[in-house]
RNA sequence: UGUCCAAUUGUGUAACGGUAGCACAGCAGAUUUUGGUUCUGUCAGUCCAGGUUCGAAUCCUGGUUGGACAACCA
């Protein structure tokens, strides 16, 4: 090894990319790859799905292939078109395009039925009359072999007849199932005569009443991959034990040999990820719906102000591997700050106001000051910010008896009002209970931004808004939904809801500079020195509403917290 | 008392028998009209025990720890 800088093309690969490159080199699938994203339309997509979406679409992009969107809709009991639409919207919003390759497992029901018949004819599948309980009991346990079904050795003819009768609706749910005939003593539970078809007298969101038997996941997923000529079928670790079955079907059905590769699903600190728990948060009213900005659903993140680019960057940054992982939520927050810092227009807003009056500034005068819309952008345009005698500043930016580390306003001290003047506190007015109601300052006209005197050193710079020009806005201050890194860490008999943060949402009235007027839904701003905020869909011209996406890094909070 | 999978700084992720690197987080400093950004520096790691080898995070054996698997869910 020498110290040469590695070119981009030699950047390290994740283990899936290693497999793909090996396969390409060995010509396993020819010169191209083809992936798929296979959601079940029974819930909303979350950040964990985003990882999978970025992985599947990202791989295809990298190696010049295509990605299909395929709905795994083999269970009409739980699935619905409502979810199909939201899933498509979310994938598209994330920035991925599946072209015209929108497929459904239900598109293949006829073929799947024919595959089942083929297995019966080969003597590899049989109709079983055992009840749910009996099948479960006969399956054994991971450490104890199962026992064979008494119906295991029916003739091919009888199986064919019975299976057709199942399809024709002759039997009720639970009366019969079609099972593969593999090995009831296999150490792998999934090989113990798995169920291929079950009877469900329920209309399907796409096939209506055509079918009353539906294929199981194992009998549908892999075959759909195969029918679509998917080269690399990427799924999460819990399907690893299904892989022998996946490959058994490919072999016995003699179909296109898609390759299943498993990776570790995403976990994040201070949140829950399972569909079941997310559903409870919604159903039990801990949050206001699936798109509540505190939810790590794609639609929740969108409403919170996360951008597609930030989520893609996150997926890239966390990597892919097979070991269980818990990603620090700070990584996600870093990614959105990184993006918004470069793109979000700046504005000043005061969230917790206290009045400030400039005694030597003319009453009734208004000046228009200039502020860069985005200082990160060299070519940034300017915005107009009105200034007057009567202002509001952040209550936290004033301290009567400050420690020496405090760089803001205090009696007798100077501070800069951003884009405006250097001011000096000369008096403090309090009410009967000692609560500060107004801060009295003088301003130095020589220090207006742009003037030579403005370059004078001062300890700090604070934001402000002009009282007569301020725009009121509702701000929704979101914080993490759970108090513990691992919300599932609870005492016996309790559950994760115990760890919900009671202060995950605080609503305040902010006073904003006029440039935020007319903000559109999903439009992001940086409220200077505070954080990134995004206009909510509840916002109207009469009542602006902003969601706090994430705070700015707050070094002062860290310092003051230690004191 | 089973099968499969995994184990690298606090958290992720590289290193494919040859200098343990990168990112986030932390800490310290510089710059700054955002206590933001940016920049610099810094802390900190190969689960354990054997073996193979000139050389092991990497290969082998045994252990330990964690995870998955016993829906007619996916």
XYZ file of C-alpha atoms (C1' of nucleotides) in Angstrom:
637
model
C 0.000 0.000 0.000
C 1.299 3.492 -0.780
C -0.118 6.878 0.108
C -1.778 7.664 -3.211
C -5.187 9.191 -2.976
C -7.825 6.735 -4.054
C -9.919 7.747 -7.042
C -13.687 7.832 -6.592
C -14.072 4.508 -8.381
C -12.055 2.763 -5.681
C -14.247 3.953 -2.857
C -15.003 1.058 -0.586
C -18.028 -1.050 -1.382
C -20.653 -2.341 0.972
C -21.123 -6.105 1.105
C -24.070 -6.038 -1.299
C -22.065 -4.104 -3.870
C -19.300 -6.648 -3.463
C -21.788 -9.441 -4.268
C -23.160 -7.519 -7.231
C -19.714 -6.862 -8.660
C -18.769 -10.518 -8.224
C -21.947 -11.578 -9.985
C -21.281 -9.184 -12.828
C -17.726 -10.385 -13.167
C -18.879 -14.003 -13.193
C -21.652 -13.150 -15.633
C -24.173 -14.701 -13.267
C -27.020 -12.583 -14.622
C -25.441 -11.085 -17.687
C -24.396 -7.480 -17.867
C -27.180 -5.767 -15.996
C -28.800 -5.848 -12.598
C -32.449 -5.380 -11.719
C -33.767 -4.651 -8.236
C -37.163 -4.023 -6.710
C -38.760 -2.284 -3.775
C -41.566 -4.542 -2.503
C -43.766 -2.837 0.114
C -46.905 -4.441 1.454
C -49.720 -1.911 1.074
C -50.852 -2.166 4.670
C -49.218 0.868 6.256
C -47.209 3.988 5.723
C -43.564 4.045 4.760
C -41.032 5.099 7.365
C -37.358 6.012 7.530
C -36.458 2.307 7.621
C -38.200 1.815 4.278
C -36.314 4.855 3.014
C -33.084 3.000 3.693
C -34.332 0.086 1.616
C -35.632 2.342 -1.160
C -32.323 4.208 -1.389
C -30.468 0.905 -1.367
C -32.510 -0.721 -4.115
C -32.822 2.281 -6.399
C -29.279 3.376 -5.584
C -27.784 0.022 -6.549
C -29.593 -0.027 -9.862
C -28.497 3.526 -10.612
C -24.914 2.740 -9.751
C -24.739 -0.365 -11.918
C -26.891 0.861 -14.767
C -29.961 -1.213 -14.002
C -33.618 -0.700 -13.202
C -35.770 -0.910 -10.103
C -39.373 -2.067 -10.014
C -41.980 -0.955 -7.559
C -43.925 -4.036 -6.568
C -46.738 -4.188 -4.093
C -46.693 -7.377 -2.117
C -50.452 -7.650 -1.907
C -51.137 -11.257 -1.040
C -53.267 -10.627 2.040
C -56.579 -8.873 1.249
C -57.489 -8.778 4.935
C -54.976 -6.093 5.824
C -54.232 -4.335 2.570
C -55.813 -1.346 0.932
C -55.455 1.046 -2.030
C -55.185 3.947 0.406
C -51.709 2.701 1.225
C -50.786 2.081 -2.407
C -51.268 5.755 -3.186
C -49.324 7.041 -0.198
C -46.461 4.638 -0.880
C -46.172 5.808 -4.467
C -46.246 9.436 -3.382
C -43.503 8.836 -0.824
C -41.178 6.938 -3.150
C -41.590 9.601 -5.806
C -41.015 12.360 -3.268
C -37.788 10.684 -2.185
C -36.666 11.216 -5.749
C -36.962 7.797 -7.333
C -38.616 6.743 -10.555
C -39.862 3.252 -11.364
C -40.992 4.256 -14.836
C -43.895 2.070 -15.965
C -42.721 -0.844 -13.854
C -45.420 -0.670 -11.226
C -46.304 -4.249 -10.408
C -48.436 -6.145 -7.963
C -48.021 -9.652 -6.638
C -51.720 -9.966 -7.467
C -50.848 -9.457 -11.154
C -49.253 -12.896 -10.985
C -52.018 -14.849 -9.242
C -52.769 -16.914 -12.360
C -49.139 -17.825 -12.851
C -48.698 -18.554 -9.172
C -51.688 -20.872 -9.326
C -50.116 -22.673 -12.255
C -46.862 -22.963 -10.306
C -48.763 -24.555 -7.444
C -50.332 -27.058 -9.840
C -46.882 -27.844 -11.171
C -45.615 -28.619 -7.680
C -48.622 -30.859 -7.048
C -47.953 -32.695 -10.292
C -44.345 -33.199 -9.278
C -45.577 -34.676 -6.003
C -44.098 -31.731 -4.105
C -47.285 -30.164 -2.758
C -50.442 -31.474 -1.098
C -53.740 -30.296 0.242
C -53.846 -30.561 4.018
C -57.075 -30.681 6.056
C -55.482 -30.059 9.424
C -56.680 -27.086 11.470
C -54.511 -24.080 12.253
C -53.798 -25.469 15.707
C -53.005 -28.949 14.449
C -50.615 -27.635 11.864
C -48.910 -25.499 14.481
C -48.609 -28.420 16.869
C -47.360 -30.790 14.205
C -44.718 -28.345 13.108
C -42.665 -29.018 16.237
C -40.290 -26.424 17.625
C -36.887 -25.195 16.530
C -35.319 -27.863 18.749
C -37.854 -30.646 18.135
C -38.758 -32.073 14.738
C -42.318 -31.903 13.496
C -44.569 -34.779 12.574
C -45.944 -35.399 9.128
C -49.517 -34.555 8.256
C -51.824 -37.548 7.727
C -52.806 -35.928 4.400
C -49.241 -35.744 3.202
C -49.474 -38.711 0.882
C -52.640 -37.995 -1.029
C -52.446 -38.864 -4.700
C -51.580 -36.252 -7.276
C -55.081 -36.591 -8.740
C -56.783 -36.065 -5.417
C -54.582 -33.060 -4.624
C -55.297 -31.546 -8.016
C -59.039 -32.010 -7.529
C -59.028 -30.661 -3.975
C -56.864 -27.648 -4.860
C -59.198 -26.759 -7.690
C -62.158 -27.065 -5.338
C -60.347 -24.749 -2.919
C -59.992 -22.233 -5.694
C -63.655 -22.639 -6.651
C -64.829 -21.738 -3.177
C -66.031 -25.125 -2.031
C -64.385 -24.787 1.388
C -64.425 -22.350 4.233
C -61.432 -20.525 5.619
C -59.257 -22.879 7.634
C -60.714 -26.067 6.211
C -57.876 -26.726 3.847
C -54.491 -25.343 2.822
C -51.991 -26.231 0.152
C -48.616 -27.171 1.552
C -45.236 -27.888 0.058
C -43.949 -31.386 0.757
C -40.399 -30.856 1.938
C -39.127 -32.086 5.287
C -40.960 -32.030 8.612
C -37.710 -32.808 10.403
C -35.705 -29.972 8.885
C -33.826 -27.884 11.419
C -35.156 -24.905 9.478
C -38.785 -24.370 10.471
C -39.570 -22.819 7.111
C -38.821 -26.082 5.352
C -41.357 -28.068 7.425
C -44.036 -28.298 4.748
C -44.714 -24.543 4.547
C -48.135 -23.262 3.563
C -48.417 -22.204 -0.060
C -52.062 -21.241 -0.337
C -54.724 -20.463 2.199
C -58.448 -19.859 1.795
C -59.580 -16.267 2.420
C -63.110 -15.370 1.351
C -62.372 -11.696 1.151
C -62.400 -9.318 -1.826
C -58.989 -8.101 -2.916
C -58.310 -4.441 -3.674
C -57.227 -5.327 -7.195
C -58.626 -8.722 -8.119
C -62.008 -8.201 -6.473
C -63.826 -11.490 -5.958
C -61.883 -13.487 -8.506
C -59.963 -15.419 -5.873
C -60.798 -16.969 -2.560
C -57.382 -18.570 -2.173
C -54.278 -16.458 -1.780
C -50.591 -17.395 -1.924
C -48.459 -16.962 1.168
C -45.485 -14.626 1.274
C -43.022 -17.434 0.654
C -44.902 -18.740 -2.331
C -45.393 -15.305 -3.856
C -42.412 -13.107 -3.170
C -39.597 -15.119 -4.690
C -41.640 -16.183 -7.687
C -42.568 -12.569 -8.386
C -38.884 -11.672 -8.224
C -38.235 -14.426 -10.666
C -41.046 -13.452 -13.041
C -39.715 -9.894 -13.109
C -36.182 -11.197 -13.690
C -34.994 -9.485 -10.546
C -31.299 -10.255 -10.226
C -30.756 -9.134 -6.650
C -33.634 -9.380 -4.232
C -32.632 -7.375 -1.201
C -34.499 -7.815 2.052
C -33.970 -7.565 5.786
C -32.257 -10.087 8.024
C -35.357 -11.847 9.329
C -35.805 -13.378 5.893
C -32.423 -15.025 5.979
C -33.966 -18.273 7.243
C -36.411 -18.146 4.336
C -33.640 -18.233 1.773
C -33.418 -22.051 1.521
C -37.140 -22.102 0.744
C -36.740 -19.240 -1.738
C -34.120 -21.304 -3.521
C -36.090 -24.537 -3.257
C -38.964 -22.994 -5.237
C -36.563 -21.690 -7.868
C -35.063 -25.131 -8.270
C -38.280 -27.139 -8.295
C -40.196 -24.701 -10.479
C -37.160 -24.276 -12.756
C -37.557 -20.525 -12.930
C -35.225 -17.508 -13.141
C -32.793 -17.716 -10.219
C -33.032 -14.369 -8.470
C -30.546 -13.970 -5.660
C -31.792 -13.000 -2.225
C -29.444 -10.890 -0.087
C -30.278 -9.813 3.449
C -29.141 -6.692 5.333
C -29.749 -5.344 8.830
C -32.766 -3.109 9.203
C -32.418 0.431 10.486
C -32.870 1.291 14.150
C -32.651 4.802 15.543
C -32.191 6.103 19.060
C -35.150 7.796 20.765
C -37.717 6.284 18.443
C -39.680 3.169 17.576
C -39.801 1.740 14.093
C -42.144 -1.228 13.942
C -45.430 -0.814 12.093
C -47.252 -2.128 15.145
C -45.819 0.481 17.502
C -46.222 3.295 15.010
C -49.845 2.264 14.657
C -50.323 2.399 18.423
C -48.900 5.921 18.582
C -51.508 6.980 16.058
C -54.448 4.922 17.327
C -53.937 5.823 20.957
C -53.549 9.502 20.194
C -49.964 10.035 21.275
C -49.478 11.797 17.954
C -51.868 13.457 15.527
C -51.885 10.959 12.675
C -49.367 9.228 10.460
C -47.992 12.519 9.177
C -47.481 14.041 12.600
C -44.093 15.792 12.314
C -42.806 13.804 15.276
C -43.323 10.524 13.426
C -40.428 9.075 11.478
C -42.773 8.125 8.669
C -41.816 9.566 5.304
C -44.904 11.768 5.352
C -44.128 12.861 8.919
C -40.558 13.736 8.037
C -41.772 15.630 4.991
C -44.168 17.690 7.067
C -41.446 18.257 9.641
C -39.332 19.876 6.938
C -36.906 17.134 6.058
C -35.863 17.217 2.424
C -35.532 14.207 0.113
C -31.858 15.036 -0.352
C -31.261 14.955 3.390
C -32.869 11.550 3.728
C -30.875 10.182 0.808
C -27.698 11.580 2.346
C -28.631 9.905 5.611
C -29.132 6.533 3.932
C -25.741 6.905 2.284
C -24.004 7.906 5.489
C -25.284 5.086 7.708
C -24.095 2.382 5.328
C -25.324 -1.169 4.922
C -24.181 -4.268 6.757
C -25.466 -7.405 8.425
C -24.951 -6.586 12.044
C -27.701 -5.149 14.185
C -27.305 -1.422 14.551
C -28.747 1.549 16.366
C -28.014 4.801 14.613
C -27.738 7.920 16.709
C -30.637 10.225 15.781
C -27.985 12.988 15.714
C -26.850 11.605 12.357
C -30.269 12.290 10.853
C -30.292 15.763 12.386
C -26.835 16.437 11.023
C -28.027 15.524 7.523
C -30.965 17.927 7.527
C -28.888 20.778 8.983
C -26.236 20.157 6.363
C -28.804 20.474 3.585
C -30.867 23.355 4.951
C -27.792 25.383 5.903
C -26.996 25.615 2.209
C -30.527 26.133 0.949
C -32.819 27.728 3.520
C -33.430 31.493 3.357
C -32.607 33.286 6.612
C -35.111 35.266 8.590
C -35.277 36.662 12.086
C -37.982 35.503 14.446
C -38.343 35.966 18.168
C -39.911 33.005 19.933
C -39.950 34.241 23.503
C -40.127 38.033 23.203
C -39.266 40.834 25.579
C -39.751 44.473 24.642
C -36.704 46.596 23.895
C -36.896 50.351 23.381
C -34.186 52.583 21.898
C -34.589 55.840 23.801
C -32.440 57.912 21.451
C -34.031 56.621 18.244
C -36.663 58.914 16.674
C -40.263 57.945 17.362
C -42.140 56.972 14.231
C -39.060 56.504 12.068
C -38.632 53.333 9.992
C -35.411 52.313 8.305
C -35.087 49.503 5.797
C -32.010 47.396 6.464
C -30.460 44.748 4.230
C -29.753 41.151 5.192
C -28.344 38.383 3.053
C -30.954 35.797 2.244
C -28.316 33.102 2.603
C -24.751 33.904 3.644
C -23.633 30.427 2.497
C -24.423 31.494 -1.037
C -21.845 33.853 -2.521
C -24.401 35.299 -4.898
C -27.095 35.629 -2.299
C -29.651 38.367 -2.829
C -30.694 40.628 0.011
C -33.920 41.015 1.887
C -35.339 44.187 3.403
C -35.764 44.264 7.152
C -37.623 47.162 8.780
C -36.122 48.744 11.891
C -37.683 51.122 14.414
C -37.539 52.506 17.939
C -39.634 49.665 19.372
C -38.231 46.168 19.098
C -38.528 42.694 20.489
C -35.586 40.518 21.364
C -35.335 37.010 22.734
C -35.795 36.895 26.497
C -32.869 34.459 26.700
C -30.623 37.058 25.102
C -30.773 39.263 28.178
C -29.445 38.568 31.659
C -29.442 40.973 34.544
C -26.571 39.258 36.353
C -24.704 37.351 33.681
C -21.767 35.021 34.137
C -18.640 36.080 32.272
C -19.258 33.509 29.528
C -22.496 35.298 28.547
C -21.929 37.221 25.312
C -25.323 38.849 25.018
C -27.143 41.848 26.447
C -26.967 42.896 30.066
C -27.100 46.180 32.003
C -24.374 48.609 30.946
C -23.163 46.247 28.219
C -23.124 46.512 24.455
C -24.356 44.050 21.898
C -24.940 44.158 18.160
C -28.409 43.949 16.715
C -27.830 41.865 13.636
C -27.871 43.860 10.370
C -28.554 47.033 12.419
C -26.723 48.909 15.159
C -24.667 48.381 18.262
C -26.816 49.113 21.287
C -26.196 49.537 25.003
C -28.517 48.599 27.830
C -29.154 51.577 30.137
C -32.170 50.449 32.133
C -34.479 47.569 32.918
C -38.173 47.938 33.708
C -39.918 45.330 35.841
C -43.424 44.717 37.039
C -44.467 44.428 40.663
C -43.371 40.801 40.829
C -39.902 41.584 39.520
C -40.539 40.194 36.050
C -38.724 42.111 33.326
C -41.213 43.848 31.055
C -38.976 46.138 29.033
C -35.321 46.734 28.328
C -34.192 50.305 27.694
C -31.215 50.868 25.405
C -29.406 53.520 23.470
C -28.171 52.920 19.967
C -25.022 54.263 18.347
C -25.932 55.782 14.946
C -22.298 55.533 13.811
C -22.419 51.723 13.995
C -25.066 51.033 11.390
C -24.153 47.936 9.370
C -21.980 48.942 6.462
C -20.525 52.005 8.215
C -16.854 51.918 9.326
C -17.815 52.111 13.004
C -19.885 48.978 12.608
C -16.657 46.992 12.607
C -16.125 47.774 16.244
C -15.712 44.603 18.271
C -18.633 43.614 20.457
C -19.082 40.488 22.484
C -22.184 39.269 20.711
C -24.783 39.700 18.025
C -28.451 39.061 18.653
C -31.551 38.902 16.490
C -34.603 41.125 16.845
C -37.832 42.165 15.167
C -39.392 45.590 14.838
C -42.562 45.686 16.900
C -44.776 47.654 14.469
C -43.692 45.459 11.541
C -43.645 42.065 13.254
C -45.681 39.234 11.822
C -47.257 36.880 14.284
C -46.889 33.189 13.600
C -47.728 29.991 15.408
C -44.612 27.904 15.865
C -44.748 24.237 16.740
C -41.656 23.261 18.641
C -41.078 19.548 18.234
C -38.705 17.508 20.276
C -37.914 13.803 20.285
C -40.947 11.638 20.980
C -39.228 9.438 23.556
C -37.163 10.190 26.620
C -35.005 7.089 26.424
C -32.527 6.115 23.763
C -34.236 2.771 23.692
C -37.971 3.336 24.295
C -38.461 -0.385 24.871
C -36.364 -0.263 27.999
C -39.145 -0.499 30.599
C -39.970 -2.279 33.821
C -41.827 -5.566 33.797
C -45.452 -5.101 32.833
C -44.947 -1.725 31.168
C -44.414 -0.814 27.541
C -42.749 1.798 25.355
C -45.554 4.331 25.753
C -44.243 4.784 29.293
C -41.199 6.534 27.826
C -43.045 9.056 25.716
C -41.733 12.586 26.116
C -44.615 14.697 27.484
C -42.973 17.813 26.029
C -42.463 16.555 22.491
C -44.686 19.365 21.222
C -44.833 22.921 22.511
C -46.762 25.597 20.701
C -45.636 29.215 20.881
C -46.418 32.504 19.204
C -43.435 33.908 17.398
C -42.854 37.407 16.044
C -41.244 37.280 12.626
C -39.642 39.720 10.242
C -41.920 40.518 7.279
C -39.920 38.535 4.707
C -41.610 35.308 5.781
C -44.968 36.667 4.699
C -46.601 34.503 2.064
C -44.639 31.401 2.983
C -45.904 28.342 1.144
C -46.492 24.866 2.521
C -43.187 22.984 3.000
C -41.119 26.124 2.482
C -38.131 26.131 4.823
C -36.428 29.003 6.610
C -33.628 29.345 9.017
C -34.770 31.513 11.883
C -31.387 32.936 12.678
C -29.724 31.668 15.825
C -32.773 29.457 16.546
C -33.277 26.668 14.059
C -34.827 25.535 10.819
C -38.549 25.954 10.391
C -40.903 24.787 7.711
C -44.257 26.251 6.784
C -47.014 23.809 7.750
C -50.022 22.919 5.631
C -52.228 24.387 8.366
C -50.760 27.800 7.579
C -53.065 30.466 6.103
C -52.424 34.055 5.018
C -54.156 35.139 8.232
C -52.340 32.706 10.492
C -48.847 31.582 9.605
C -47.838 28.231 11.060
C -44.264 26.957 11.196
C -42.927 23.593 12.287
C -39.512 23.466 13.846
C -37.561 20.955 11.780
C -34.485 20.972 13.977
C -32.696 23.458 16.198
C -29.361 24.944 15.262
C -26.439 23.486 17.152
C -26.492 25.357 20.419
C -23.062 25.710 21.980
C -24.311 28.222 24.526
C -26.905 25.771 25.820
C -24.088 23.314 26.357
C -21.928 25.846 28.198
C -24.754 27.218 30.325
C -25.994 23.730 31.042
C -22.653 22.885 32.602
C -22.674 25.933 34.860
C -31.002 -27.506 24.374
C -31.599 -27.117 17.246
C -30.461 -24.257 12.641
C -28.859 -19.797 10.544
C -26.525 -14.939 11.062
C -23.421 -11.371 13.346
C -19.262 -9.346 16.492
C -13.755 -3.234 14.681
C -13.315 3.659 19.245
C -19.596 6.143 22.523
C -22.572 5.184 17.580
C -22.234 3.660 12.510
C -19.070 1.968 8.710
C -14.079 0.686 5.911
C -9.562 -2.184 5.688
C -10.552 -8.875 1.440
C -2.977 -12.010 4.899
C 1.105 -6.458 5.017
C 0.781 1.286 8.536
C -6.618 -0.148 11.784
C -9.112 4.670 8.101
C -13.740 7.724 7.499
C -18.322 9.912 9.379
C -21.521 11.345 13.516
C -21.112 12.389 18.691
C -17.395 14.349 22.470
C -13.255 17.588 23.773
C -9.725 21.867 22.596
C -8.530 25.962 19.517
C -8.946 29.510 15.047
C -12.425 32.318 12.062
C -17.276 34.506 12.319
C -22.393 40.777 12.210
C -25.975 33.477 13.551
C -22.521 30.811 20.595
C -24.687 28.712 13.276
C -21.349 27.555 9.146
C -16.177 26.730 7.988
C -11.163 25.243 9.423
C -7.423 22.843 12.653
C -6.164 19.628 16.378
C -7.613 15.750 19.815
C -9.822 11.507 22.657
C -11.069 6.624 21.564
C -11.484 0.303 18.704
C -10.279 -5.314 16.331
C -15.336 -10.164 22.014
C -12.165 -14.242 24.408
C -8.660 -18.523 24.060
C -5.822 -21.416 21.084
C -3.818 -22.552 16.076
C -1.791 -21.584 10.797
C 1.808 -17.757 8.989
C 7.775 -14.031 8.495
C 3.159 -11.396 9.376
C -3.980 -12.214 11.403
C -9.321 -7.487 12.363
C -8.979 -10.738 8.095
C -7.845 -17.854 7.555
C -8.881 -22.434 11.024
C -10.769 -24.597 15.851
C -13.281 -23.924 20.349
C -15.840 -20.645 23.428
C -18.568 -15.995 24.794
C -22.172 -12.397 23.655
C -26.145 -10.518 20.632
C -29.944 -11.371 16.879
C -33.423 -14.238 13.670
C -36.607 -18.602 13.107
C -41.995 -22.430 16.047
C -49.041 -16.621 11.742
C -53.286 -19.979 7.140
C -48.570 -11.914 8.427
C -44.986 -9.820 5.282
